[in-house]
Each structure stands twice: as C-alpha cells, then as structure tokens.
Coordinates of N, CA and C in Angstrom, one line a residue:
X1 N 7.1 -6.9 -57.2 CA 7.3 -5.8 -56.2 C 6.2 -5.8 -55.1
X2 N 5.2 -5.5 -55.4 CA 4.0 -6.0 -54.7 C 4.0 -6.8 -53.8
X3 N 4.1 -8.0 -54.4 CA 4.5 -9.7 -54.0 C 5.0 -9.3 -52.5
X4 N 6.2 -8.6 -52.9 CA 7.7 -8.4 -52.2 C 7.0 -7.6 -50.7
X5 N 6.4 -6.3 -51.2 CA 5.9 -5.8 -50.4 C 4.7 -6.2 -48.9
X6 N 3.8 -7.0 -49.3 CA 2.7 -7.9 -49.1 C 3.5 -9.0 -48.2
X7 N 4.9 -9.3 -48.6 CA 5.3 -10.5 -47.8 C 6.0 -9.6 -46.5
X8 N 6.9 -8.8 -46.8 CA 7.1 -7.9 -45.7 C 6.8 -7.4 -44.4
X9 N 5.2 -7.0 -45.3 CA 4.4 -6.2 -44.3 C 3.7 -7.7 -43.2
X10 N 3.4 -8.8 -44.2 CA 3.3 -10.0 -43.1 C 4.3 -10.3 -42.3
X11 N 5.7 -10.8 -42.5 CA 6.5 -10.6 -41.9 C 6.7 -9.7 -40.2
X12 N 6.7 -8.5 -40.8 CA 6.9 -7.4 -40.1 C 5.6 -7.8 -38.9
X13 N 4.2 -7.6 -39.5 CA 3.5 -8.2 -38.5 C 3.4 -9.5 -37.4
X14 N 3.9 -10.3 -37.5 CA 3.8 -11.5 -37.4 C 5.1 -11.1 -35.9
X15 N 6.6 -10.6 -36.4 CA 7.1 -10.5 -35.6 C 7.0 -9.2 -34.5
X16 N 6.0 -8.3 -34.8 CA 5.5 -7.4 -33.7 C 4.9 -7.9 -33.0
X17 N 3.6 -8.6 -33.2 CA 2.7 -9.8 -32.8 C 3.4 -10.4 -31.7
X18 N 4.5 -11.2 -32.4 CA 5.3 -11.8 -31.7 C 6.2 -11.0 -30.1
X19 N 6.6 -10.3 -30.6 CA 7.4 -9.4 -29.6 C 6.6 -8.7 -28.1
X20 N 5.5 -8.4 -29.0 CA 4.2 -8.1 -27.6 C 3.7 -9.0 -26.9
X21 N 4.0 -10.4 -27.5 CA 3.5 -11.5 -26.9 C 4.7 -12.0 -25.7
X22 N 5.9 -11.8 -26.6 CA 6.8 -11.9 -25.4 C 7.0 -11.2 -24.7
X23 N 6.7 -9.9 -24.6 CA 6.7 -8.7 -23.9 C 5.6 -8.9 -22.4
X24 N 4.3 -9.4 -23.1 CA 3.6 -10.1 -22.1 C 3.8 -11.1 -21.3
X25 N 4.3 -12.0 -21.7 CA 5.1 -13.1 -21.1 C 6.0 -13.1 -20.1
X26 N 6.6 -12.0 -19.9 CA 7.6 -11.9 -19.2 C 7.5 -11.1 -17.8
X27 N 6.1 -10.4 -18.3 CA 5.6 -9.6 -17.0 C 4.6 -10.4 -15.9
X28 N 4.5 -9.7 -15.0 CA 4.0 -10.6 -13.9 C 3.6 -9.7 -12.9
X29 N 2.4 -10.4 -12.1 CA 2.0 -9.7 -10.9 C 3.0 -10.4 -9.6
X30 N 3.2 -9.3 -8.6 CA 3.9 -9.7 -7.3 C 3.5 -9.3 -6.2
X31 N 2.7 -9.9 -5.0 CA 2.7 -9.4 -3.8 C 3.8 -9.2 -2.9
X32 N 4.3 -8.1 -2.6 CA 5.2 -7.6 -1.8 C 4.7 -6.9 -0.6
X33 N 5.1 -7.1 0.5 CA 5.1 -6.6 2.1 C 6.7 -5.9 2.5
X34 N 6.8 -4.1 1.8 CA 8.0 -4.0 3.0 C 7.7 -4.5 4.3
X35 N 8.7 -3.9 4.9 CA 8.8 -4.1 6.6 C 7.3 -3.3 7.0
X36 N 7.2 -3.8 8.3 CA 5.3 -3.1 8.6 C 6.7 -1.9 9.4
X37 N 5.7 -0.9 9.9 CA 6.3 0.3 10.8 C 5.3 0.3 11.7
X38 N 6.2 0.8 12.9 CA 5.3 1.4 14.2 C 4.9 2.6 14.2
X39 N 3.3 2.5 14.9 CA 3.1 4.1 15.2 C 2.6 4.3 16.1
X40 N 3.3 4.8 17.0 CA 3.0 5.5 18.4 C 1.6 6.5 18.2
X41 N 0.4 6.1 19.2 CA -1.0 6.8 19.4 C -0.8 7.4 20.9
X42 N -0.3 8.7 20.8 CA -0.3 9.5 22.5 C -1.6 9.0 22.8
X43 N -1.6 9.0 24.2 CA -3.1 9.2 24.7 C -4.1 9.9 24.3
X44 N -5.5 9.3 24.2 CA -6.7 10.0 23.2 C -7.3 11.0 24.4
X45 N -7.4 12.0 24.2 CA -8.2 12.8 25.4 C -9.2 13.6 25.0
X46 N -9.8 13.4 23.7 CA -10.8 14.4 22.9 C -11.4 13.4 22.5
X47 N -12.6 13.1 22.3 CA -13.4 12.4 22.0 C -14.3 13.4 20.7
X48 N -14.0 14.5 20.4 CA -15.3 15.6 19.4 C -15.6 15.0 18.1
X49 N -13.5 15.0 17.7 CA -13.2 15.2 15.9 C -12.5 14.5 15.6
X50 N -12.3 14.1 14.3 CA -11.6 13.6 13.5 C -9.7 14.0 13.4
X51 N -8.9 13.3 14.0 CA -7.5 13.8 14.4 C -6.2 12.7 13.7
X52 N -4.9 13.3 13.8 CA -4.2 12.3 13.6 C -3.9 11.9 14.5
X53 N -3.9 10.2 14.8 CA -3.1 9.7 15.9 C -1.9 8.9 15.8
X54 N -1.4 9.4 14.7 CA -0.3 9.0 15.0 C 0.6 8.9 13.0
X55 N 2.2 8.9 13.2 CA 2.7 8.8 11.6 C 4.0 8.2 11.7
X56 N 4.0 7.5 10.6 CA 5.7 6.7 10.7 C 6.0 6.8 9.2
X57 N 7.4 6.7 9.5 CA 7.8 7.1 8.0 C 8.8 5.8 7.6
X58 N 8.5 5.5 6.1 CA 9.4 4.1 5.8 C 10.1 4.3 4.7
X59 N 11.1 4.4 5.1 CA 12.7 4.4 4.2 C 12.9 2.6 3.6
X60 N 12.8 2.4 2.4 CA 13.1 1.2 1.3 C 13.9 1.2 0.6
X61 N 14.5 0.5 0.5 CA 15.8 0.4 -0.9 C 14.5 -0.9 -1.8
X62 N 13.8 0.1 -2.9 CA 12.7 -0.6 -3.8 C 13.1 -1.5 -4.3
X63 N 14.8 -1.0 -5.1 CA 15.3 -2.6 -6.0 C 15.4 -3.3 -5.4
X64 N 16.0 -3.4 -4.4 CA 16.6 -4.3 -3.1 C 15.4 -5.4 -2.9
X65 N 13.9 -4.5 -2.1 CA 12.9 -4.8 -2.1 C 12.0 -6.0 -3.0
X66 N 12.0 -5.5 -4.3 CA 11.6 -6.4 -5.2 C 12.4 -7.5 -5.2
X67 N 14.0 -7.4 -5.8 CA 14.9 -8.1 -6.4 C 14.6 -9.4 -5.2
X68 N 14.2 -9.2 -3.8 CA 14.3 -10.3 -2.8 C 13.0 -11.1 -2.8
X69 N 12.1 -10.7 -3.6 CA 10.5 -11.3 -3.6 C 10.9 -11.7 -4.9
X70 N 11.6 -10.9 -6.4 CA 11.6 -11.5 -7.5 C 12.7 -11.3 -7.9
X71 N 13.3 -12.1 -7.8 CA 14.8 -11.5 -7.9 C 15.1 -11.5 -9.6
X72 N 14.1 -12.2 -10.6 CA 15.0 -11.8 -11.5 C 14.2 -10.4 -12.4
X73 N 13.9 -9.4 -11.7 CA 13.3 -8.2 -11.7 C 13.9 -7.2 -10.4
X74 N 13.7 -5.9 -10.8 CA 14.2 -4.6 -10.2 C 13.3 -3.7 -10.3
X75 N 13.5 -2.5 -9.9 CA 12.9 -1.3 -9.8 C 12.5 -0.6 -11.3
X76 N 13.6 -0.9 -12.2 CA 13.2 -0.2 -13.3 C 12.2 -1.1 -14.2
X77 N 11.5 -2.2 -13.8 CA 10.8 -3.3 -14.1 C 9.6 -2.7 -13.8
X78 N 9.4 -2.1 -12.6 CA 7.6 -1.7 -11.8 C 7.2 -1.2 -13.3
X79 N 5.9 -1.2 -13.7 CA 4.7 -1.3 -14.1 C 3.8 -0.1 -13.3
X80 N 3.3 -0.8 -12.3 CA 2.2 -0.2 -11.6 C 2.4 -0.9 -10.4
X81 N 1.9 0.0 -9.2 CA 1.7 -0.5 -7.6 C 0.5 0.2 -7.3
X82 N 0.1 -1.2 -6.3 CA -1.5 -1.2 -5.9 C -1.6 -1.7 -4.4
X83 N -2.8 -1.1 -3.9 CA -2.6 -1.5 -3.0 C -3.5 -3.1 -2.9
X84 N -2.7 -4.1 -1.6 CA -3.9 -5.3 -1.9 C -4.3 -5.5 -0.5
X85 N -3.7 -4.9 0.7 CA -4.3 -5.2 2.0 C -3.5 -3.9 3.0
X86 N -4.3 -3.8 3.8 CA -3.8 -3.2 4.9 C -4.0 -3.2 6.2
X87 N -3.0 -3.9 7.3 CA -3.8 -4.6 8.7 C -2.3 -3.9 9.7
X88 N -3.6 -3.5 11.1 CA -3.4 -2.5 12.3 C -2.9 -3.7 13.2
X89 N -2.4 -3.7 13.5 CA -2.3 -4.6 15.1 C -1.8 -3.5 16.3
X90 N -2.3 -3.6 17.6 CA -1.9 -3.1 18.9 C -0.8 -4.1 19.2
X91 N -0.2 -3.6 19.6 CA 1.3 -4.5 20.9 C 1.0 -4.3 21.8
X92 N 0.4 -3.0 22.8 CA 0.1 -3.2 23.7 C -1.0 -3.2 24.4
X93 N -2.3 -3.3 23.7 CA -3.6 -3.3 24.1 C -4.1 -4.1 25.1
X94 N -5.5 -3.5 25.8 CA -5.9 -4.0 27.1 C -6.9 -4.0 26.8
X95 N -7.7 -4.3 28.1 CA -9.4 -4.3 27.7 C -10.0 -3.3 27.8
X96 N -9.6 -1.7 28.9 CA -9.7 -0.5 27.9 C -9.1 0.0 27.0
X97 N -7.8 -0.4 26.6 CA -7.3 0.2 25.4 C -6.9 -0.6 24.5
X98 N -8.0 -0.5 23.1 CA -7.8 -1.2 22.4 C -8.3 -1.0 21.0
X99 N -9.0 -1.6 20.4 CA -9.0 -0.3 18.7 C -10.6 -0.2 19.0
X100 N -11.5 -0.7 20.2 CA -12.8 -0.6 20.4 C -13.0 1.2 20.5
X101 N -11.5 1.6 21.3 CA -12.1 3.1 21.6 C -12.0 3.8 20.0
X102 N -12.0 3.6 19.4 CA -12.1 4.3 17.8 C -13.2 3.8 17.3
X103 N -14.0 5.1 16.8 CA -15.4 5.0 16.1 C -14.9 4.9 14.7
X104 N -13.9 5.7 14.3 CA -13.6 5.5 12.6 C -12.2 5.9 13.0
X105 N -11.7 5.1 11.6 CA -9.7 5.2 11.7 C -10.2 4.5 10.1
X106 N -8.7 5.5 9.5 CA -8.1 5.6 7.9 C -6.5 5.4 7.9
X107 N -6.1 5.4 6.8 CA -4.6 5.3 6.7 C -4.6 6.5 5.6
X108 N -3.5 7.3 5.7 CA -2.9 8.1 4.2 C -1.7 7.1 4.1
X109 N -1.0 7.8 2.9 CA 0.1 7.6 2.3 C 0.9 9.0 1.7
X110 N 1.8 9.1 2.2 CA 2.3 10.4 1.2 C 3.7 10.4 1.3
X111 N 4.3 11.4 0.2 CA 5.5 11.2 -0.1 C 6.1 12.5 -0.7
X112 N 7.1 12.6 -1.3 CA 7.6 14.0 -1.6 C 7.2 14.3 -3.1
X113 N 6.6 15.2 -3.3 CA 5.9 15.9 -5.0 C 4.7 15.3 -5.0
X114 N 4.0 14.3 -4.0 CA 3.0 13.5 -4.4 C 1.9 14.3 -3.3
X115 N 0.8 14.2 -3.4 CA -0.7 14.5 -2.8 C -0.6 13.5 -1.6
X116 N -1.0 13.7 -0.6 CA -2.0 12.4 0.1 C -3.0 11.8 0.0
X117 N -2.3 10.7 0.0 CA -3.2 10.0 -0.8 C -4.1 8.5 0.4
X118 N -5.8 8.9 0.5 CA -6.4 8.0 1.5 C -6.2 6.5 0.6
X119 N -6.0 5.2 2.0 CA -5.4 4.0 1.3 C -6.7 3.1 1.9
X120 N -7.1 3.8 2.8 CA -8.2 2.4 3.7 C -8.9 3.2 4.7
X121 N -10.1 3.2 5.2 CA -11.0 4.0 5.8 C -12.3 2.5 6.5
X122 N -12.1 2.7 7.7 CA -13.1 2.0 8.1 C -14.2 3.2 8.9
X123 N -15.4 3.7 8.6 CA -16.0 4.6 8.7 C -16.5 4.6 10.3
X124 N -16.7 2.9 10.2 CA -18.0 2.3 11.3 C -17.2 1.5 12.0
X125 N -16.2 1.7 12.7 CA -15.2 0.5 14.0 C -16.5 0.2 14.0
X126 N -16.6 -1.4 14.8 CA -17.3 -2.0 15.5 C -16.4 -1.5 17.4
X127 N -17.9 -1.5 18.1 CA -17.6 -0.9 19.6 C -17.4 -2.3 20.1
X128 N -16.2 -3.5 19.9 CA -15.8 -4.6 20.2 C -14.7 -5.1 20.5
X129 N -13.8 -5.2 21.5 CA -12.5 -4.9 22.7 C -11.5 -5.9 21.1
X130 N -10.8 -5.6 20.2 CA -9.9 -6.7 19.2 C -8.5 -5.4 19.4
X131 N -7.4 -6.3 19.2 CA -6.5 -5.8 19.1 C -5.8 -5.9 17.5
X132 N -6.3 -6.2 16.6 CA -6.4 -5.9 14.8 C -7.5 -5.8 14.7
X133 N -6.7 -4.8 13.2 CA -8.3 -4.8 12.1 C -7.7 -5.6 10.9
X134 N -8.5 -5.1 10.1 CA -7.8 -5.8 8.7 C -8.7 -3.8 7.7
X135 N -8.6 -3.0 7.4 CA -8.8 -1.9 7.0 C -9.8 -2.4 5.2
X136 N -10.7 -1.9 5.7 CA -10.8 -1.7 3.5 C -10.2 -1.1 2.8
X137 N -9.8 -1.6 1.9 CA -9.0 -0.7 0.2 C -10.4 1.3 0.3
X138 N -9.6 1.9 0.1 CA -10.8 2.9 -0.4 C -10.6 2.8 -2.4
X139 N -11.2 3.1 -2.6 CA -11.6 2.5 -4.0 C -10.6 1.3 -4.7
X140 N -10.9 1.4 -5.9 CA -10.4 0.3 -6.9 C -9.2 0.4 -7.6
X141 N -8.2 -0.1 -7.0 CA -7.2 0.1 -8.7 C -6.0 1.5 -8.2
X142 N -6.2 2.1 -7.3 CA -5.3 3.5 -7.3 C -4.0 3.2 -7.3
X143 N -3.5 3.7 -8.4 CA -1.9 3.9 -8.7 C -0.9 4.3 -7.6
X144 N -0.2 3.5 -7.3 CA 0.9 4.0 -6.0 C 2.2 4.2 -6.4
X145 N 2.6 3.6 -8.0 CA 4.0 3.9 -8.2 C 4.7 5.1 -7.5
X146 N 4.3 5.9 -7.7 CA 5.6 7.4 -7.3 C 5.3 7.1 -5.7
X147 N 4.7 6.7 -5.1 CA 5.0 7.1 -3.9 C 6.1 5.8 -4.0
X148 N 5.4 5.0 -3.6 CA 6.3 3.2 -3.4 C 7.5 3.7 -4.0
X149 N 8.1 3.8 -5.5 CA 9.0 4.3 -5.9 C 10.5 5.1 -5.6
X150 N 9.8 6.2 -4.5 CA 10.1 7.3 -4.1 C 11.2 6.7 -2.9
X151 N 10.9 5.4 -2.5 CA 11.4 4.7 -1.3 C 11.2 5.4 -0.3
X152 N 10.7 6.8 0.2 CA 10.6 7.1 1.4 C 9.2 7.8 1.4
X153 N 8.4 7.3 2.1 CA 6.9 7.8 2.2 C 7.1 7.6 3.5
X154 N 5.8 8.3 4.1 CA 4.8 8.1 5.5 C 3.5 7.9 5.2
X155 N 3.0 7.0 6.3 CA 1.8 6.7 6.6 C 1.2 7.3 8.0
X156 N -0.1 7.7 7.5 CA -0.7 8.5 8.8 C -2.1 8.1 9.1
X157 N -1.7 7.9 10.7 CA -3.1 7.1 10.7 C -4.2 7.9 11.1
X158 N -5.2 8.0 10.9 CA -6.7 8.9 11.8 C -7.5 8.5 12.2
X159 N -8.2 9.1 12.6 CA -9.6 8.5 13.6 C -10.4 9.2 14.2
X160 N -11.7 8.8 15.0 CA -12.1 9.9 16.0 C -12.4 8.7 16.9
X161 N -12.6 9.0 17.8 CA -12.6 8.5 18.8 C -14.1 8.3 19.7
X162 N -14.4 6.9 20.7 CA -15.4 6.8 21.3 C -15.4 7.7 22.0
X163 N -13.9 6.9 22.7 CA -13.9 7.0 24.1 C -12.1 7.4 24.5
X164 N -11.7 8.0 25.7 CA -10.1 8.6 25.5 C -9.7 6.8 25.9
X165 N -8.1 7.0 26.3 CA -7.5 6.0 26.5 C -6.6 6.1 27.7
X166 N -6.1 5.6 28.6 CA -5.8 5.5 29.6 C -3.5 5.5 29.5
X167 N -3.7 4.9 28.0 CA -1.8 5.1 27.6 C -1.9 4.9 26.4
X168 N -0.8 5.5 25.9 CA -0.1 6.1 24.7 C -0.4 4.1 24.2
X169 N -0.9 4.2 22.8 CA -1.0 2.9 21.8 C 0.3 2.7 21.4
X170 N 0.8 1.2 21.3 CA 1.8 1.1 19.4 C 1.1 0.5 18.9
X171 N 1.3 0.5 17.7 CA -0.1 0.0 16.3 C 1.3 -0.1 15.7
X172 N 1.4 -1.5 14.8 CA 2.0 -2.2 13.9 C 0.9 -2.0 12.6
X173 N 1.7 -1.5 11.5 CA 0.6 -1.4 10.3 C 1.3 -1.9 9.5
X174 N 1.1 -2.9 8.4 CA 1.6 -3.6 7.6 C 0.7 -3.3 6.2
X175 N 1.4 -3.1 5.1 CA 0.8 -3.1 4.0 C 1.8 -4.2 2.9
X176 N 0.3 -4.4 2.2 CA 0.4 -5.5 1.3 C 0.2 -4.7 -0.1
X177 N 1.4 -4.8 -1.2 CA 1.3 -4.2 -2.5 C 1.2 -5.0 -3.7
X178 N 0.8 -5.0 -4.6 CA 1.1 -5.6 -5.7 C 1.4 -4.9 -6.6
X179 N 3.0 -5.8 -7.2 CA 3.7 -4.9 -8.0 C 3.3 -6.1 -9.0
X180 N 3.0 -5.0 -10.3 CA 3.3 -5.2 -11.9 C 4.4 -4.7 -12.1
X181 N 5.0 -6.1 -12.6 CA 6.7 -6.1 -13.0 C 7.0 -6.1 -14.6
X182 N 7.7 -6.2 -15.6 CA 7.6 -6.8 -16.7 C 8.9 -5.3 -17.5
X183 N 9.0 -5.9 -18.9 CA 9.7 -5.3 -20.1 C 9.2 -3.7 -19.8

C-alpha cells in the first residue's frame, strides 16, 4: 500500500511538473503597435506652467489586435502589458515650430475605472529644432493590462513650454507594447 502510494504521489508529480512545463511552453512575449493617434497641440501662448497640450483617444478591437500579430492567441490569452517604447513625431513642424519649443513633455494613459497612469516623461527637451522624440519609459515593469484591455483609453500629452508657437502642432504618437500571451 505504501509502495502503491509513493508511486502515485511520483506519478502525480512528474505530470504537474510536466503540465507547468507545458504551460510555459506555450506562452510568449509579443511586441504589438495599435494604430499611433493624432494629437492636435492649439497654439502655445503661456510659457509659466506645466499644461496639457493636447489628448486623443484609441478605440481597439484587442482580440482582433493580437489575433493579427499572433494569430494563434487572443485577448483571453494576455498575461500582462508593458510598455516598450514611446515616439512623438510633428507632421507639421518648422523651424519655429517644432518639439524645440518644449522644455519638458510626458504622455499619460487612462481609461475607464483605471487612475492615470504617467507612461514617459522627458524632464529636460534638448533646446534643438527635431521634429521626433523617442520619450523614456517612466519606471520599470508597470502593468497596463486593464487599460490596453479596456480597448478604449486616451493618451494625454504635457509639457511646459520655452517658448509659444506661431500654429496649432499635429504630433503622431505611437506606442510600442509588449504583450505576455500564454495558457
């Protein structure tokens, strides 16, 4: 009986072992890019404080989303979402208007039941005429599922400003996610 019991409990081990292993196996990391969104920047005419210039909001169909980057995974598959990049481009910039007049510019993220949540903060623009940035991650690791999830969030962008602007900006912002997919 013992014997009996002892073989079991190996058994039994061996195939949980096993099952986590395949459980692992089957999960995966995925870089996904929805569509980037426009955001209209009115003309800057305050130079003091720290303001929003501007918000767009992005409607996803997430399974859809995934299924087209990995198709043999879906929405009820996510894991975890992270952020892995986040980049500004002007469409219509000049050589006074351009991301030079911004001393500091951030991105939020937010969504419905969820906080705002900061995604990228560059503190210190460089005072140098470019029409992209490429934004830093603000910390390490921050969990995005429920928003991403939610399929309809906005992104808001801020800043303070050098110097004002002579016409209303569009800024193309594109983010880069990485979805943990799996069992």
């Amino acid at each position: 009986m013992k014997k009996n019991f002892l073989f079991m409990l190996a058994a039994l081990t061996i195939t949980f072992t096993s099952c986590e292993k395949i459980k692992d196996a089957v999960s995966r990391d995925a870089d996904i890019t929805p569509r980037a969104v426009e955001i209209t920047v009115p003309v800057i005419t305050q130079t003091t404080a720290q303001a929003v210039l501007g918000e767009a909001t992005l409607n996803i169909n997430v399974d859809s989303l995934i299924k087209a980057n990995v198709p043999e995974f879906g929405s009820p598959a996510v894991k975890s979402v992270k952020l892995k990049g986040f980049n500004l481009e002007l469409l219509n910039g000049d050589a006074t208007n351009n991301f030079s007049v911004l001393e500091s510019v951030s991105a939020e993220l937010s969504a419905t039941n969820q906080s705002n949540q900061i995604l990228v903060s560059l503190p210190n623009n460089p005072d140098v005429d470019t029409r992209n940035l490429v934004l830093p991650i603000v910390g390490s690791g921050i969990e995005l599922k429920n928003y991403i999830l939610s399929g309809n969030f906005k992104y808001s962008l801020k800043g303070k400003a050098r110097r004002v602007t002579t016409k209303e900006l569009r800024v193309r912002a594109t983010a880069i996610y990485t979805f943990t997919l799996g069992l």
